CSV table of C-alpha atoms and ligand atoms in Angstrom, one decimal:
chain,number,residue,atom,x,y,z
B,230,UNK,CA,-51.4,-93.5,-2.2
B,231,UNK,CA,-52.3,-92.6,1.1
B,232,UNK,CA,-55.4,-89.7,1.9
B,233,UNK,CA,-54.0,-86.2,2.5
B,234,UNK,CA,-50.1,-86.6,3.0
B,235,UNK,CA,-49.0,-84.9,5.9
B,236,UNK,CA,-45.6,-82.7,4.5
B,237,UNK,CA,-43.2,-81.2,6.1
B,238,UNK,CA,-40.9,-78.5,4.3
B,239,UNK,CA,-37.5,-78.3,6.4
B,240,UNK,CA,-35.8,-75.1,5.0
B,241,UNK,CA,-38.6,-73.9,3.7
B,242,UNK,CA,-37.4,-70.2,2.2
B,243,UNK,CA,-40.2,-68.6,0.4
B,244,UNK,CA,-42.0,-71.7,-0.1
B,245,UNK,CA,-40.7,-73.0,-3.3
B,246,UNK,CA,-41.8,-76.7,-2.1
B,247,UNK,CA,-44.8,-75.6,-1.4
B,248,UNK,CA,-46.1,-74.6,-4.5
B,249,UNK,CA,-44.1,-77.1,-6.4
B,250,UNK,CA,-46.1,-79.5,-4.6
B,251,UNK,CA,-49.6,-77.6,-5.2
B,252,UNK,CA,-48.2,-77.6,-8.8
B,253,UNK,CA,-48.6,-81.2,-8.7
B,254,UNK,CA,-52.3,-81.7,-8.2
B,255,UNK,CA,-51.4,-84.0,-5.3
B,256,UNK,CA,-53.8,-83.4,-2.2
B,257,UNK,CA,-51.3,-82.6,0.5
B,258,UNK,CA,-50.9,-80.6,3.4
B,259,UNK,CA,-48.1,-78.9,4.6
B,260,UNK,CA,-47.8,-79.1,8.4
B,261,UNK,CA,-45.3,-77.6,9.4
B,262,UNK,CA,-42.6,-75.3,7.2
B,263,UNK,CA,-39.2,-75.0,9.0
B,264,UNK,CA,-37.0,-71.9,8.2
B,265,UNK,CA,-34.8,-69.7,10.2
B,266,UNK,CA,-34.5,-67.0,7.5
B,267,UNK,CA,-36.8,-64.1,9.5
B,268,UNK,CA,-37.3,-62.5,6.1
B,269,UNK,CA,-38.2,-65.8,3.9
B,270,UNK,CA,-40.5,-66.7,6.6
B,271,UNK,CA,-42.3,-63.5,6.4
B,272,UNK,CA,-42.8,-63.8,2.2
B,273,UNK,CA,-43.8,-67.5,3.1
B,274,UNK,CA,-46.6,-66.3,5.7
B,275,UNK,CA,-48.0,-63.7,3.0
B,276,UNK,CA,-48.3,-66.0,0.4
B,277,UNK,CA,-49.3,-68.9,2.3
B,278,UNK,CA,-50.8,-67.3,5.4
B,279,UNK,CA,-52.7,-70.5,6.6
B,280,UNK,CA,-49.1,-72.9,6.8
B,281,UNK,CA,-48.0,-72.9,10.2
B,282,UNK,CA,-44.0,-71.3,9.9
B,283,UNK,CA,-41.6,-73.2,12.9
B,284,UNK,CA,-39.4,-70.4,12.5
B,285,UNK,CA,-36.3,-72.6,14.5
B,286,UNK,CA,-32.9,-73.8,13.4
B,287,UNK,CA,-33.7,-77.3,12.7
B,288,UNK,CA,-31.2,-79.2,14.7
B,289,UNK,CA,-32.5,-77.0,17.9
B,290,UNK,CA,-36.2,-78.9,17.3
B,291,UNK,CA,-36.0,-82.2,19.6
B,292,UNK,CA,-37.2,-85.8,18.0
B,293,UNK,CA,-40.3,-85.5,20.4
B,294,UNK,CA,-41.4,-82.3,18.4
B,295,UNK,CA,-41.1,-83.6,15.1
B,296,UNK,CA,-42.7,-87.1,15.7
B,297,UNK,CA,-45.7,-84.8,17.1
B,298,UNK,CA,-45.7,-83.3,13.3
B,299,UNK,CA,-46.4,-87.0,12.5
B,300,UNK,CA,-45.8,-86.6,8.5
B,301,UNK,CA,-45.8,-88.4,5.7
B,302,UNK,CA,-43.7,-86.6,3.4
B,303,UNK,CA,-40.4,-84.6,3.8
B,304,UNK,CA,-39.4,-81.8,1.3
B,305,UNK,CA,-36.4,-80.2,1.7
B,306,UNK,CA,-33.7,-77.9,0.5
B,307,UNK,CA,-30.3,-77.9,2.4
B,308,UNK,CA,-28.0,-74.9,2.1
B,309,UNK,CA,-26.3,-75.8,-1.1
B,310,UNK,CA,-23.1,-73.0,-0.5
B,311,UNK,CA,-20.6,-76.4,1.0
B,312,UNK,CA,-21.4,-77.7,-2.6
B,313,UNK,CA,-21.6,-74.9,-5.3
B,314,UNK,CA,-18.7,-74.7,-8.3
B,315,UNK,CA,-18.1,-70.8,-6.7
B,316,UNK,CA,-18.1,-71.9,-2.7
B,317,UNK,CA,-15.5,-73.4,-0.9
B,318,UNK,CA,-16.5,-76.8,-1.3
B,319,UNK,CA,-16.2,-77.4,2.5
B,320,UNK,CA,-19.3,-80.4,2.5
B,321,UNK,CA,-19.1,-81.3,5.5
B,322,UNK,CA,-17.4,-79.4,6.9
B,323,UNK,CA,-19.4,-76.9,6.6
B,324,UNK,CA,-21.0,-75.2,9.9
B,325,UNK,CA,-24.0,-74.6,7.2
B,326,UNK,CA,-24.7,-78.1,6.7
B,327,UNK,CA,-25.1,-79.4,10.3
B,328,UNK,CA,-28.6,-78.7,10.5
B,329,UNK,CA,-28.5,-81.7,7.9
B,330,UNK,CA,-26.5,-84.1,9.7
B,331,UNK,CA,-28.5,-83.9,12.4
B,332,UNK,CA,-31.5,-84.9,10.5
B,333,UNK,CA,-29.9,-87.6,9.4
B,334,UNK,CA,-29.3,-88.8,12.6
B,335,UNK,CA,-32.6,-88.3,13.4
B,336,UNK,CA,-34.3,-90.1,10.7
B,337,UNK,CA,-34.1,-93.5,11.9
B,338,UNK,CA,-35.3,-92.2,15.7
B,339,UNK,CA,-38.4,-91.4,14.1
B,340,UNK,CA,-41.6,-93.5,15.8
B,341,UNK,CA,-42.8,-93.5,11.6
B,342,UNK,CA,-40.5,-93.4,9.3
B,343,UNK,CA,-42.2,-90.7,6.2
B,344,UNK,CA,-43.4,-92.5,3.2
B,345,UNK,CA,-41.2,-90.3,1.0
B,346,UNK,CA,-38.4,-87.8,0.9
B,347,UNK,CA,-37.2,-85.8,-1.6
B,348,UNK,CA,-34.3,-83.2,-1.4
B,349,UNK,CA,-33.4,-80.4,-4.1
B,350,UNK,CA,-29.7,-79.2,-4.0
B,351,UNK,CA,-27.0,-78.2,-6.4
B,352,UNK,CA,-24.5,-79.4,-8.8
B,353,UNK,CA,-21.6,-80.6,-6.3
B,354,UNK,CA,-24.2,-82.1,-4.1
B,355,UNK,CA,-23.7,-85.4,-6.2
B,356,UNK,CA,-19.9,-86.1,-5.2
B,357,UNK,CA,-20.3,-84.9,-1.9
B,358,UNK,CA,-19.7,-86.9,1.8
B,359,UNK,CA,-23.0,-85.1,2.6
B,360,UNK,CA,-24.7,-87.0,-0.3
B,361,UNK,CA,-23.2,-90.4,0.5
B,362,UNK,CA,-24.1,-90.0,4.3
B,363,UNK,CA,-27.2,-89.3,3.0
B,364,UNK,CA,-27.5,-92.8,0.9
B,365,UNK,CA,-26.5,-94.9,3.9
B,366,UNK,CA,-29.1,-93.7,6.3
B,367,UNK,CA,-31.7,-93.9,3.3
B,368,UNK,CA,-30.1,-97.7,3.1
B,369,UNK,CA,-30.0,-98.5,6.9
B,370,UNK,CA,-34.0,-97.1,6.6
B,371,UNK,CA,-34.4,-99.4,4.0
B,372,UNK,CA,-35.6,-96.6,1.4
B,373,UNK,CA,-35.7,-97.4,-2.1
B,374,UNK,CA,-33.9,-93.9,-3.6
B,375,UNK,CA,-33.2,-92.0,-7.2
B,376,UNK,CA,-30.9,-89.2,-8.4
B,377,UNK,CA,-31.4,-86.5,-10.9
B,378,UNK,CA,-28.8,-84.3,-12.3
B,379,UNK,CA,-31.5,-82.1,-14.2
B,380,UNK,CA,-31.5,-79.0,-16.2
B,381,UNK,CA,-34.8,-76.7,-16.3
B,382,UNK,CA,-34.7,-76.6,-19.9
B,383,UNK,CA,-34.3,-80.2,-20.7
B,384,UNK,CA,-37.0,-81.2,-18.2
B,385,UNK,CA,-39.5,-78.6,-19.6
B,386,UNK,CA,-38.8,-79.2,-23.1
B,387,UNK,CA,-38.8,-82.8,-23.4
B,388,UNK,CA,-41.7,-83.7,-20.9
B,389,UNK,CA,-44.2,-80.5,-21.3
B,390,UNK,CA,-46.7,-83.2,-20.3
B,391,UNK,CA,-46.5,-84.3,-16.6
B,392,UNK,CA,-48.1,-88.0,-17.8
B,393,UNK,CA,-45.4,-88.4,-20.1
B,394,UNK,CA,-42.6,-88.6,-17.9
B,395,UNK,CA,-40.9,-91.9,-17.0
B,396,UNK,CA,-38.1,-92.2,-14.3
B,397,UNK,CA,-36.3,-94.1,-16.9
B,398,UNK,CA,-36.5,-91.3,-19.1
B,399,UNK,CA,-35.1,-88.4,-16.3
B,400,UNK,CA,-32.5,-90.5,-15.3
B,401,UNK,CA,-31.1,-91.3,-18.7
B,402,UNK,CA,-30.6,-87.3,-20.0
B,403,UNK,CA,-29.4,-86.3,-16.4
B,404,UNK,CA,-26.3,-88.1,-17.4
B,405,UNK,CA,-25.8,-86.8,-21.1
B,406,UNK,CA,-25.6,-83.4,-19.6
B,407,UNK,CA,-22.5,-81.4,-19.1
B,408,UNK,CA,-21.2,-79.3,-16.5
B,409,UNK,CA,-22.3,-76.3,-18.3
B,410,UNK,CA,-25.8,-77.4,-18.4
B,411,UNK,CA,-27.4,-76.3,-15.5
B,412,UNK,CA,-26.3,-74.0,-12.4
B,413,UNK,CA,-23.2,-71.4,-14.0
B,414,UNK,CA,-21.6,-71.9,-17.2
B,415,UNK,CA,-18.0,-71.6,-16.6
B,416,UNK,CA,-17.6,-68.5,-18.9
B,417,UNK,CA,-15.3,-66.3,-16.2
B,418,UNK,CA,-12.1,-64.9,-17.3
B,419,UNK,CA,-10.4,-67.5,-15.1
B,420,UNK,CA,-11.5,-70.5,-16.8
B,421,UNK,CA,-10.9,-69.1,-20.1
B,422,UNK,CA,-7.2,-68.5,-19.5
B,423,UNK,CA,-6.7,-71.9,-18.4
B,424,UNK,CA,-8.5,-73.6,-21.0
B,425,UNK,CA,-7.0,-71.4,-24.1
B,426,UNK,CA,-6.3,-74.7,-26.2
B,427,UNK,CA,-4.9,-75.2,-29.9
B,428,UNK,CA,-8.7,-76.8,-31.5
B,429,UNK,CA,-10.6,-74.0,-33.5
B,430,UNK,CA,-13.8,-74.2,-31.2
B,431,UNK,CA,-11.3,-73.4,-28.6
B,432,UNK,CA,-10.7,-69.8,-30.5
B,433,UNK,CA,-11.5,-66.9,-28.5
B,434,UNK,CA,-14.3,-65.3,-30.3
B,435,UNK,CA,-15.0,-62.0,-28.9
B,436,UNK,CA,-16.3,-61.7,-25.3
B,437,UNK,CA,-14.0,-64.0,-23.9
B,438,UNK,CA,-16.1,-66.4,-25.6
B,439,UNK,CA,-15.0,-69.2,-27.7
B,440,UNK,CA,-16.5,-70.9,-30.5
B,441,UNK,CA,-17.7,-74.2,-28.4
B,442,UNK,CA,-19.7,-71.2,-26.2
B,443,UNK,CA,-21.1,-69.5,-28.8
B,444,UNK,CA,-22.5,-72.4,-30.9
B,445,UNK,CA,-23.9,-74.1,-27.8
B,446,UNK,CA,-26.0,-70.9,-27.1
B,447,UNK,CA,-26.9,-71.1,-30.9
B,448,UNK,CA,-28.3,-74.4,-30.5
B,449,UNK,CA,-30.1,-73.5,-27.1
B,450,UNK,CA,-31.6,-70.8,-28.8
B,451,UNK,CA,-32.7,-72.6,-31.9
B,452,UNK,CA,-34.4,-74.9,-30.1
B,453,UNK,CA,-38.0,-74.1,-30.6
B,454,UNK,CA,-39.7,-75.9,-28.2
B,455,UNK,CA,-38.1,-74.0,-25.0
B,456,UNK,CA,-40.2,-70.4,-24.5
B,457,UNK,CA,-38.0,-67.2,-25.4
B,458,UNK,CA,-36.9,-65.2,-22.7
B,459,UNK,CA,-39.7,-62.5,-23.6
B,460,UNK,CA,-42.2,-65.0,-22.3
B,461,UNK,CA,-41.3,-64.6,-19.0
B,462,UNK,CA,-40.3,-60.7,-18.8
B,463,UNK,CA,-42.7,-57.9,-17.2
B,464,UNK,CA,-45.5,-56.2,-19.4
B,465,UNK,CA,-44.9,-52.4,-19.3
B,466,UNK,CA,-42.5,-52.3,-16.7
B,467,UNK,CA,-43.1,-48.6,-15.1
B,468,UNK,CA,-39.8,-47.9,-14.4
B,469,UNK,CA,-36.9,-49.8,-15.9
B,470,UNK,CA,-34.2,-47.5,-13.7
B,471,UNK,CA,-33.6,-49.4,-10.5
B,472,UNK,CA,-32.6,-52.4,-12.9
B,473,UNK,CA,-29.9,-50.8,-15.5
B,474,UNK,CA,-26.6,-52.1,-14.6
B,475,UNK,CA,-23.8,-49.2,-13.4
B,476,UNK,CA,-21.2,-47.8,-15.5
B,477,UNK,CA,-19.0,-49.1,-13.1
B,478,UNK,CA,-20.2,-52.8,-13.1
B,479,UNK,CA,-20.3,-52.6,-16.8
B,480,UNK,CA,-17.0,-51.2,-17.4
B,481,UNK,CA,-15.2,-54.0,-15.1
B,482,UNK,CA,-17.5,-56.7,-16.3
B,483,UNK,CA,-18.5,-56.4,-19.8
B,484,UNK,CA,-16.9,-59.3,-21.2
B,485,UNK,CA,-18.0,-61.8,-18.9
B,486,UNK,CA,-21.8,-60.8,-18.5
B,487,UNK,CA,-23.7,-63.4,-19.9
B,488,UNK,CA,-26.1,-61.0,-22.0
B,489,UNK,CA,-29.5,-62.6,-23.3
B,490,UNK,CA,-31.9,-61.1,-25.8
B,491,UNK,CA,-35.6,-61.1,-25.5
B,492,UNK,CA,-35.4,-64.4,-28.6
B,493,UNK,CA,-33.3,-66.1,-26.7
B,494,UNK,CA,-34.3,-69.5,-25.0
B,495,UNK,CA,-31.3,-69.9,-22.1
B,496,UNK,CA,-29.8,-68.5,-19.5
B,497,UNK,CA,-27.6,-68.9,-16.7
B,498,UNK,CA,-29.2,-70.3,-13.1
B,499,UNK,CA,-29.7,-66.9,-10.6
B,500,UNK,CA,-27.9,-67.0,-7.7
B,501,UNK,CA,-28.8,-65.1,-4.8
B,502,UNK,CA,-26.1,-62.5,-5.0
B,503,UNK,CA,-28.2,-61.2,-8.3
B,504,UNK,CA,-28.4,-57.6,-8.6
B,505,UNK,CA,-25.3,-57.1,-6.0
B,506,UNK,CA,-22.5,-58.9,-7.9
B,507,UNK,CA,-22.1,-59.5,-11.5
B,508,UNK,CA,-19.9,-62.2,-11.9
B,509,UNK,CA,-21.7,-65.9,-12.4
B,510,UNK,CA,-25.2,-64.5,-10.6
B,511,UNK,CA,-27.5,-64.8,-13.7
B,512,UNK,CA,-28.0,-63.3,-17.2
B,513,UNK,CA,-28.6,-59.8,-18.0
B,514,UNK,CA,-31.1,-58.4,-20.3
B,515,UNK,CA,-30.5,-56.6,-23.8
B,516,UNK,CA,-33.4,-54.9,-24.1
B,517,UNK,CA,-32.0,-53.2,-27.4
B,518,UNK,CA,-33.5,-55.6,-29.7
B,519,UNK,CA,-31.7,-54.1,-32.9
B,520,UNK,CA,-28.3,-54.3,-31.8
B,521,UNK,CA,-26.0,-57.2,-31.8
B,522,UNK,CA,-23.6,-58.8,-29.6
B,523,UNK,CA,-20.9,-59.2,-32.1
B,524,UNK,CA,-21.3,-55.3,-33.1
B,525,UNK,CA,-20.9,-53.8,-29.8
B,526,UNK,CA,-18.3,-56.3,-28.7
B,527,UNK,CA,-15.8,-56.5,-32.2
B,528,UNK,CA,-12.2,-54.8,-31.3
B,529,UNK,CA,-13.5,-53.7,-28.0
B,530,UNK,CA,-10.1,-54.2,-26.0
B,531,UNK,CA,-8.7,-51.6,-28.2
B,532,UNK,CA,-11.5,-48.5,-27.1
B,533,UNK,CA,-10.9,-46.2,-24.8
B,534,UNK,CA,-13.0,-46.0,-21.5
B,535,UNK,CA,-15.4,-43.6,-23.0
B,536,UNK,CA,-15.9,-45.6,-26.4
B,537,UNK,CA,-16.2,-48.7,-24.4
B,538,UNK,CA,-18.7,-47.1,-22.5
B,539,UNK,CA,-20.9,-45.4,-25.6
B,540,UNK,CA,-20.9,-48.8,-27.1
B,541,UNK,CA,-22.1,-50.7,-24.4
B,542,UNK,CA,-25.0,-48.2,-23.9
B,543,UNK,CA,-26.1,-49.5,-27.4
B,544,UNK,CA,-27.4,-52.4,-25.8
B,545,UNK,CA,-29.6,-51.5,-23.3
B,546,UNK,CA,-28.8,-53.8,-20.2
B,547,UNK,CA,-31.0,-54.6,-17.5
B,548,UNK,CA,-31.2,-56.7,-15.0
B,549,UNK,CA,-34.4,-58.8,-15.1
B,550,UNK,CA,-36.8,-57.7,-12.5
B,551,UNK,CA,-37.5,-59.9,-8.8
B,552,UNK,CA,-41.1,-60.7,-10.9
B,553,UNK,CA,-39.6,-61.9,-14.2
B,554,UNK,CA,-36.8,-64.2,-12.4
B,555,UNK,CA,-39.7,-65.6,-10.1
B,556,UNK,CA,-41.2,-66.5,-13.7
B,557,UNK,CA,-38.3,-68.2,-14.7
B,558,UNK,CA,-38.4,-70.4,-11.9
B,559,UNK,CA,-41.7,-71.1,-12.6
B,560,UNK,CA,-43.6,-69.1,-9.7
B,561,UNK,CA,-47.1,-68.8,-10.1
B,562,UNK,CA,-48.5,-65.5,-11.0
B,563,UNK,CA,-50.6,-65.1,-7.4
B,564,UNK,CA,-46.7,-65.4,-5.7
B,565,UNK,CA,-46.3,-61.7,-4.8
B,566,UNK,CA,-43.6,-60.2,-2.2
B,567,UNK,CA,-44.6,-58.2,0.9
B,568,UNK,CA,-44.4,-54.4,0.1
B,569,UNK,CA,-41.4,-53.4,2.7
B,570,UNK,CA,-38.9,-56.3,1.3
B,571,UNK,CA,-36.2,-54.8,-0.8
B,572,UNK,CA,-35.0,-55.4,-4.0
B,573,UNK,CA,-31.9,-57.0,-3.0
B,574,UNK,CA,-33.8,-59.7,-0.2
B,575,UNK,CA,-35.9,-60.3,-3.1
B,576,UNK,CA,-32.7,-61.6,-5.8
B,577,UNK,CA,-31.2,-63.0,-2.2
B,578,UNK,CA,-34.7,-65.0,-1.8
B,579,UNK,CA,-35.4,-66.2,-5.2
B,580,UNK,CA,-31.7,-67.2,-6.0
B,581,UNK,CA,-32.4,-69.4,-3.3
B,582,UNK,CA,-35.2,-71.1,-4.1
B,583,UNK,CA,-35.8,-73.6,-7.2
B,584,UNK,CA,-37.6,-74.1,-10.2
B,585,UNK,CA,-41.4,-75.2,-9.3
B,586,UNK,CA,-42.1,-77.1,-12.6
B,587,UNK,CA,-39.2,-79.2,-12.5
B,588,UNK,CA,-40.1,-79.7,-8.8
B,589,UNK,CA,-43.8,-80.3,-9.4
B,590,UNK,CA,-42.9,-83.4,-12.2
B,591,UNK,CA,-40.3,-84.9,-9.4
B,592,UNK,CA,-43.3,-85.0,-6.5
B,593,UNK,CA,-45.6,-86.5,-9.3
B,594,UNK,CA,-43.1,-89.1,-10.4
B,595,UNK,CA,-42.3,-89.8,-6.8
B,596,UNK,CA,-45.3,-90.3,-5.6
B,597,UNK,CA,-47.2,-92.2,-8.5
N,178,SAH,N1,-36.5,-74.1,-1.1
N,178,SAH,C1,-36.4,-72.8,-0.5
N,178,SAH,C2,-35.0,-72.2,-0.2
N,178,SAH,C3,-34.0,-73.1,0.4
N,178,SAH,S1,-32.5,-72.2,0.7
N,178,SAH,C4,-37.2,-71.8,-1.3
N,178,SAH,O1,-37.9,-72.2,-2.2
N,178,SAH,O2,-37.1,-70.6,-1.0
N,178,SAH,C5,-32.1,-72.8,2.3
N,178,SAH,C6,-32.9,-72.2,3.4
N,178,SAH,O3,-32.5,-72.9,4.6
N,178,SAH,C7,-32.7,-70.8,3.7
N,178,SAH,O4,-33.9,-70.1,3.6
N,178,SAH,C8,-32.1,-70.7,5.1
N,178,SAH,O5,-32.6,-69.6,5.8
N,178,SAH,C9,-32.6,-72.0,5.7
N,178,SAH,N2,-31.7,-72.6,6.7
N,178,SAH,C10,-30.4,-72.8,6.6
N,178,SAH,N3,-29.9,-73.5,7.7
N,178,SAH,C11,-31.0,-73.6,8.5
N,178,SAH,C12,-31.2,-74.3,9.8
N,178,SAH,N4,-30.1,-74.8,10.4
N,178,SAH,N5,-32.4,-74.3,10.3
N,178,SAH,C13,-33.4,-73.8,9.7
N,178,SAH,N6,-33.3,-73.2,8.5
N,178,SAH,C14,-32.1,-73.1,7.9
């Protein structure tokens, strides 16, 4: 490998690249970090206050300034809302994915061609025109490429041990994943109406849940070689309040919240409208550790509003904190926010970003 790769970190948010790259052990320095996002940039500075922040629109910086970067390495996280299950699915299309194009185009211009590339993005991103215009410039560059289809879990749990990790190995469990796996499970009202089939794991359980749902939590859950949830929550949290959910939210919502106890080992991927809309954003927390699911939820249709209400206090649900999602992404504990950024920027910012171990092991693997 070469001395001191040169990196730079197009869409750069709060600097989830960045530290999945320190995360790697590999001596790198990031030149430049590219990011419109006034707010990210400023969470970016305070943690990393010796990067220098290009705080452009990427297809307003000409070829002359980024061959004047002169790097070795691009890391980079397109917008993934053309792609996601829950956006319009516009690729392309999509004003928000220009910026992208016009990288590719520029690629090839370059006076050197970087050593490597990688590029994080969402489930979607796979089938997408983006993705194949994306291929054929690598192709025309004459890069040699992979693709990953990953889940957090499966990463951290099979491969705890950076050395051990083959690319034979990622590439084979990407595929055996299912949709499910990774971003959103597909538990929304909508889906379950449409899918209501004859087979007994299709039988709605309570929740809107069906059997299939509920025993592939089970096994998530039994799986002992993923950390629990509790792992990764706040010690003596000062003041739970600004995190407990509204009686309005949880009266509309109830039965599709995906609700995880302090034992479990899953959850759902947090999106960036956490903590502003319910519906397929992340998990909640249960901090009631006594209570059950099934108890609360058993006959619920059939309460009133109030009883409905009284049992769902039962359970104690929280949102997780800005901290505790940043530890489920793997942040390290030194990543803090600037004081004056709200609680809402701070869901926006992580939802955005990524998960730094599973980032870290896909530098590594690129690299060595
Ligand atoms: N990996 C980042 C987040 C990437 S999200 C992290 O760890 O936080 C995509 C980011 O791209 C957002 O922060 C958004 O502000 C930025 N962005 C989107 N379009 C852009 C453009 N045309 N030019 C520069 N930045 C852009």
């Amino acid at each position: 490998m070469m001395e001191r790769p040169r990196v730079l970190e197009l869409y750069s948010g709060v600097g989830g690249m960045h530290y999945a790259l320190t995360e790697s052990c590999i001596a790198a320095e990031v030149v430049a970090a590219v990011d419109i996002n006034t707010v990210a940039n400023e969470v970016y500075k305070h943690n990393f206050p010796n990067t220098c922040i290009y705080p452009k629109i990427i297809e307003g910086m000409t070829l002359d300034e980024f061959n004047k970067l002169d790097f070795d390495m691009i890391l980079m996280s397109p917008p993934c809302q053309p792609f996601t299950r829950l956006g319009t699915q516009k690729d392309v299309l999509d004003s928000r994915i220009k910026s992208f194009l016009y990288i590719l185009d520029l690629l090839p211009s370059l006076t050197k061609l970087p050593k490597y590339i990688l590029l994080e993005n969402v489930k979607g991103f796979e089938t997408s025109v983006a993705r194949n215009k994306l291929l054929q410039t690598l192709e025309n560059c004459r890069y040699s490429y992979q693709e990953f289809l990953l889940s957090p879990t499966l990463v951290l749990e099979q491969f705890p041990d950076l050395d051990s990790m083959e690319a034979s190995d990622i590439s084979s469990f990407s595929q055996t994943l299912s949709a499910d796996d990774n971003n959103m499970e597909g538990i929304t009202a909508d889906c379950c109406a449409n899918e209501i089939k004859n087979g007994r794991d299709e039988t709605v359980l309570y929740k809107l849940e069906k059997i299939r749902h509920v025993k592939q939590k089970q096994s998530q859950d039994n799986n002992s070689s993923t950390q629990m949830i509790q792992d990764f929550l706040e010690e003596g949290l000062q003041d739970p309040s600004p995190y407990f959910i509204s009686t309005k939210s949880l009266l509309r919502y109830a039965l599709i919240l995906d609700i995880v106890g302090q034992t479990c080992r899953r959850s759902v991927c947090f999106t960036k409208g956490y903590g502003s809309y319910v519906e397929g954003t992340g998990s909640v927390l249960k901090t009631a550790s006594d209570v059950e699911l099934a108890s609360v939820f058993q006959s619920f249709e059939t309460l009133s509003e109030d009883e409905k209400l009284t049992q769902l206090a039962k359970l104690k649900l929280r949102y997780f904190t800005p901290r505790e999602v940043a530890n489920l992404h793997g942040f390290p504990p030194e990543f803090s926010f600037p004081e004056k950024i709200s609680l809402k920027q701070r869901y926006r910012l992580l939802g955005n970003s990524l998960n730094i171990h599973v980032v870290a092991k896909l530098i590594k693997l690129m690299v060595e």
